[in-house]
Structures are given as C-alpha cells and as structure tokens.
PDB file of C-alpha atoms in Angstrom:
ATOM      1  CA  MET A   1       4.500 -16.686 -16.001  1.00  0.00           C
ATOM      2  CA  ARG A   2       7.110 -17.293 -18.657  1.00  0.00           C
ATOM      3  CA  ASP A   3       9.191 -20.480 -18.490  1.00  0.00           C
ATOM      4  CA  GLY A   4      12.791 -19.925 -17.479  1.00  0.00           C
ATOM      5  CA  LEU A   5      11.972 -17.042 -15.158  1.00  0.00           C
ATOM      6  CA  VAL A   6      11.629 -16.726 -11.382  1.00  0.00           C
ATOM      7  CA  GLN A   7      10.097 -13.423 -10.331  1.00  0.00           C
ATOM      8  CA  PHE A   8      10.577 -11.958  -6.869  1.00  0.00           C
ATOM      9  CA  GLU A   9       8.122  -9.206  -5.975  1.00  0.00           C
ATOM     10  CA  ALA A  10       8.282  -7.000  -2.898  1.00  0.00           C
ATOM     11  CA  GLU A  11       6.115  -4.149  -1.668  1.00  0.00           C
ATOM     12  CA  ILE A  12       7.937  -2.000   0.873  1.00  0.00           C
ATOM     13  CA  GLN A  13       5.823   0.190   3.170  1.00  0.00           C
ATOM     14  CA  SER A  14       8.577   0.640   5.781  1.00  0.00           C
ATOM     15  CA  LEU A  15      11.559  -1.416   6.973  1.00  0.00           C
ATOM     16  CA  ASN A  16       9.205  -3.085   9.450  1.00  0.00           C
ATOM     17  CA  GLN A  17       6.322  -3.601   7.019  1.00  0.00           C
ATOM     18  CA  ILE A  18       7.282  -5.483   3.875  1.00  0.00           C
ATOM     19  CA  ARG A  19       5.520  -8.177   1.885  1.00  0.00           C
ATOM     20  CA  SER A  20       7.046 -10.340  -0.810  1.00  0.00           C
ATOM     21  CA  ARG A  21       6.318 -13.349  -2.986  1.00  0.00           C
ATOM     22  CA  VAL A  22       8.020 -15.629  -5.506  1.00  0.00           C
ATOM     23  CA  ILE A  23       6.379 -16.484  -8.826  1.00  0.00           C
ATOM     24  CA  CYS A  24       7.562 -19.017 -11.391  1.00  0.00           C
ATOM     25  CA  ALA A  25       6.050 -21.491 -13.848  1.00  0.00           C
ATOM     26  CA  GLU A  26       6.472 -24.381 -11.379  1.00  0.00           C
ATOM     27  CA  SER A  27       4.897 -22.733  -8.320  1.00  0.00           C
ATOM     28  CA  ASN A  28       3.693 -19.471  -6.852  1.00  0.00           C
ATOM     29  CA  SER A  29       4.232 -18.639  -3.222  1.00  0.00           C
ATOM     30  CA  PRO A  30       1.745 -16.641  -1.162  1.00  0.00           C
ATOM     31  CA  TRP A  31       2.557 -13.129  -0.021  1.00  0.00           C
ATOM     32  CA  ILE A  32       4.796 -13.265   3.039  1.00  0.00           C
ATOM     33  CA  GLU A  33       4.583 -10.290   5.356  1.00  0.00           C
ATOM     34  CA  GLY A  34       7.368  -9.282   7.685  1.00  0.00           C
ATOM     35  CA  ARG A  35      10.351  -7.065   8.235  1.00  0.00           C
ATOM     36  CA  LEU A  36      13.568  -6.466   6.311  1.00  0.00           C
ATOM     37  CA  GLU A  37      15.086  -9.687   7.685  1.00  0.00           C
ATOM     38  CA  ASP A  38      12.140 -11.701   6.342  1.00  0.00           C
ATOM     39  CA  LEU A  39      12.521 -10.020   2.944  1.00  0.00           C
ATOM     40  CA  MET A  40      16.169 -11.058   2.759  1.00  0.00           C
ATOM     41  CA  VAL A  41      15.380 -14.674   3.686  1.00  0.00           C
ATOM     42  CA  HIS A  42      12.619 -14.808   1.076  1.00  0.00           C
ATOM     43  CA  PHE A  43      14.917 -13.178  -1.498  1.00  0.00           C
ATOM     44  CA  THR A  44      17.622 -15.753  -0.757  1.00  0.00           C
ATOM     45  CA  TYR A  45      15.029 -18.497  -1.332  1.00  0.00           C
ATOM     46  CA  ALA A  46      14.050 -16.950  -4.695  1.00  0.00           C
ATOM     47  CA  SER A  47      17.706 -16.685  -5.724  1.00  0.00           C
ATOM     48  CA  TRP A  48      18.396 -20.284  -4.732  1.00  0.00           C
ATOM     49  CA  MET A  49      15.308 -21.473  -6.627  1.00  0.00           C
ATOM     50  CA  ALA A  50      16.389 -19.610  -9.774  1.00  0.00           C
ATOM     51  CA  TYR A  51      19.912 -20.994  -9.477  1.00  0.00           C
ATOM     52  CA  ASN A  52      18.748 -24.590  -9.005  1.00  0.00           C
ATOM     53  CA  LEU A  53      16.318 -24.389 -11.929  1.00  0.00           C
ATOM     54  CA  GLY A  54      18.837 -22.591 -14.138  1.00  0.00           C
ATOM     55  CA  TYR A  55      16.361 -19.724 -14.566  1.00  0.00           C
ATOM     56  CA  ILE A  56      16.698 -15.955 -14.743  1.00  0.00           C
ATOM     57  CA  LEU A  57      15.799 -14.061 -11.566  1.00  0.00           C
ATOM     58  CA  SER A  58      13.594 -11.016 -12.087  1.00  0.00           C
ATOM     59  CA  ILE A  59      13.100  -8.609  -9.189  1.00  0.00           C
ATOM     60  CA  ALA A  60      10.224  -6.140  -8.895  1.00  0.00           C
ATOM     61  CA  LEU A  61      10.369  -3.764  -5.923  1.00  0.00           C
ATOM     62  CA  SER A  62       7.792  -1.101  -5.185  1.00  0.00           C
ATOM     63  CA  SER A  63       7.865   1.533  -2.473  1.00  0.00           C
ATOM     64  CA  LYS A  64       6.093   4.839  -2.007  1.00  0.00           C
ATOM     65  CA  GLU A  65       9.297   6.311  -0.584  1.00  0.00           C
ATOM     66  CA  GLU A  66      11.984   6.427  -3.253  1.00  0.00           C
ATOM     67  CA  ASP A  67      14.887   6.595  -0.776  1.00  0.00           C
ATOM     68  CA  MET A  68      13.764   3.479   1.056  1.00  0.00           C
ATOM     69  CA  GLY A  69      13.186   1.549  -2.161  1.00  0.00           C
ATOM     70  CA  GLN A  70      16.602   2.641  -3.410  1.00  0.00           C
ATOM     71  CA  ARG A  71      18.350   1.493  -0.216  1.00  0.00           C
ATOM     72  CA  VAL A  72      16.679  -1.928  -0.350  1.00  0.00           C
ATOM     73  CA  SER A  73      17.486  -2.193  -4.080  1.00  0.00           C
ATOM     74  CA  GLU A  74      21.171  -1.397  -3.420  1.00  0.00           C
ATOM     75  CA  MET A  75      21.309  -3.970  -0.615  1.00  0.00           C
ATOM     76  CA  MET A  76      19.808  -6.648  -2.861  1.00  0.00           C
ATOM     77  CA  THR A  77      22.179  -5.697  -5.691  1.00  0.00           C
ATOM     78  CA  ARG A  78      25.176  -6.159  -3.369  1.00  0.00           C
ATOM     79  CA  MET A  79      23.789  -9.509  -2.266  1.00  0.00           C
ATOM     80  CA  ILE A  80      23.309 -10.657  -5.870  1.00  0.00           C
ATOM     81  CA  SER A  81      26.838  -9.539  -6.747  1.00  0.00           C
ATOM     82  CA  SER A  82      28.277 -11.452  -3.813  1.00  0.00           C
ATOM     83  CA  MET A  83      26.497 -14.576  -5.092  1.00  0.00           C
ATOM     84  CA  GLY A  84      28.400 -14.243  -8.355  1.00  0.00           C
ATOM     85  CA  ALA A  85      25.754 -12.746 -10.626  1.00  0.00           C
ATOM     86  CA  ILE A  86      27.143 -11.726 -13.976  1.00  0.00           C
ATOM     87  CA  GLN A  87      24.574  -9.280 -15.294  1.00  0.00           C
ATOM     88  CA  LEU A  88      22.357  -6.804 -13.470  1.00  0.00           C
ATOM     89  CA  ALA A  89      19.837  -4.269 -14.715  1.00  0.00           C
ATOM     90  CA  GLU A  90      17.775  -1.774 -12.794  1.00  0.00           C
ATOM     91  CA  ILE A  91      14.520  -0.224 -13.930  1.00  0.00           C
ATOM     92  CA  ARG A  92      12.676   2.205 -11.683  1.00  0.00           C
ATOM     93  CA  LEU A  93       8.903   2.387 -11.857  1.00  0.00           C
ATOM     94  CA  THR A  94       6.509   4.753 -10.178  1.00  0.00           C
ATOM     95  CA  PRO A  95       3.594   3.085  -8.344  1.00  0.00           C
ATOM     96  CA  LYS A  96       1.319   4.090 -11.257  1.00  0.00           C
ATOM     97  CA  ALA A  97       3.680   2.495 -13.800  1.00  0.00           C
ATOM     98  CA  MET A  98       3.873  -0.674 -11.667  1.00  0.00           C
ATOM     99  CA  GLU A  99       0.064  -0.927 -11.669  1.00  0.00           C
ATOM    100  CA  GLU A 100      -0.014  -0.435 -15.455  1.00  0.00           C
ATOM    101  CA  LEU A 101       2.606  -3.148 -15.852  1.00  0.00           C
ATOM    102  CA  LYS A 102       0.541  -5.573 -13.751  1.00  0.00           C
ATOM    103  CA  ARG A 103      -2.687  -4.595 -15.510  1.00  0.00           C
ATOM    104  CA  ASP A 104      -1.243  -5.010 -19.008  1.00  0.00           C
ATOM    105  CA  ARG A 105       0.491  -8.259 -17.971  1.00  0.00           C
ATOM    106  CA  LEU A 106       3.743  -7.332 -19.641  1.00  0.00           C
ATOM    107  CA  GLU A 107       6.649  -9.548 -18.772  1.00  0.00           C
ATOM    108  CA  PRO A 108      10.140  -8.226 -17.964  1.00  0.00           C
TER     109      PRO A 108
END
C-alpha cells in the first residue's frame, strides 16, 4: 500500500450482506461483515483515520447489482461532502475489471 493513502474497500451483496475493510501503510483491518449500518460505521472510521493521518481516502466499492452499488456510492458521497471534502472522483468498475485491478496490483 502506498504511503499517504487509506483505502476503504467494500463488497456489497445486498443491504443486509456487506463486507468491508480498511487498508493503509500503518495497518490493515480484517474484513468486517455486516449490514449497511456496519458499513457506514466502518466507513466513518476509515475517513477519521485518513483525516488524522493527513492521508488521501480512496474508496473501492463492488456490487453485482449496479443500482445498489450506485445508491451506496451516492450515500457515501453525500457523507464525504458533509464532512467537508474538497475533491471527489468516481470511477465505476465491472466485477471483472475490479479483479484485474487487484490481480495487477495497480494503485488508484
């Protein structure tokens, strides 16, 4: 993992079946499985960690259902904006592209 970056990853199967983790140079958290509420708590933790370290927050969401992934992405975008984020970017990946990204170990 690149210094200066906190990465938040989430795999969304349904609103009741989500797993997420936080990765950064200092520490990696295990996958946490839960519901949408658990995702938001974990996301808040990742945001707070990035803020305290002065790092960039990178978010990688994957979902087999585009509508569900889009709704969660919009909710997280609103949350980031309310925290005072200055710059946002969104990149959509298909599950195949996400696997290629992980396999090739490209960094955002």
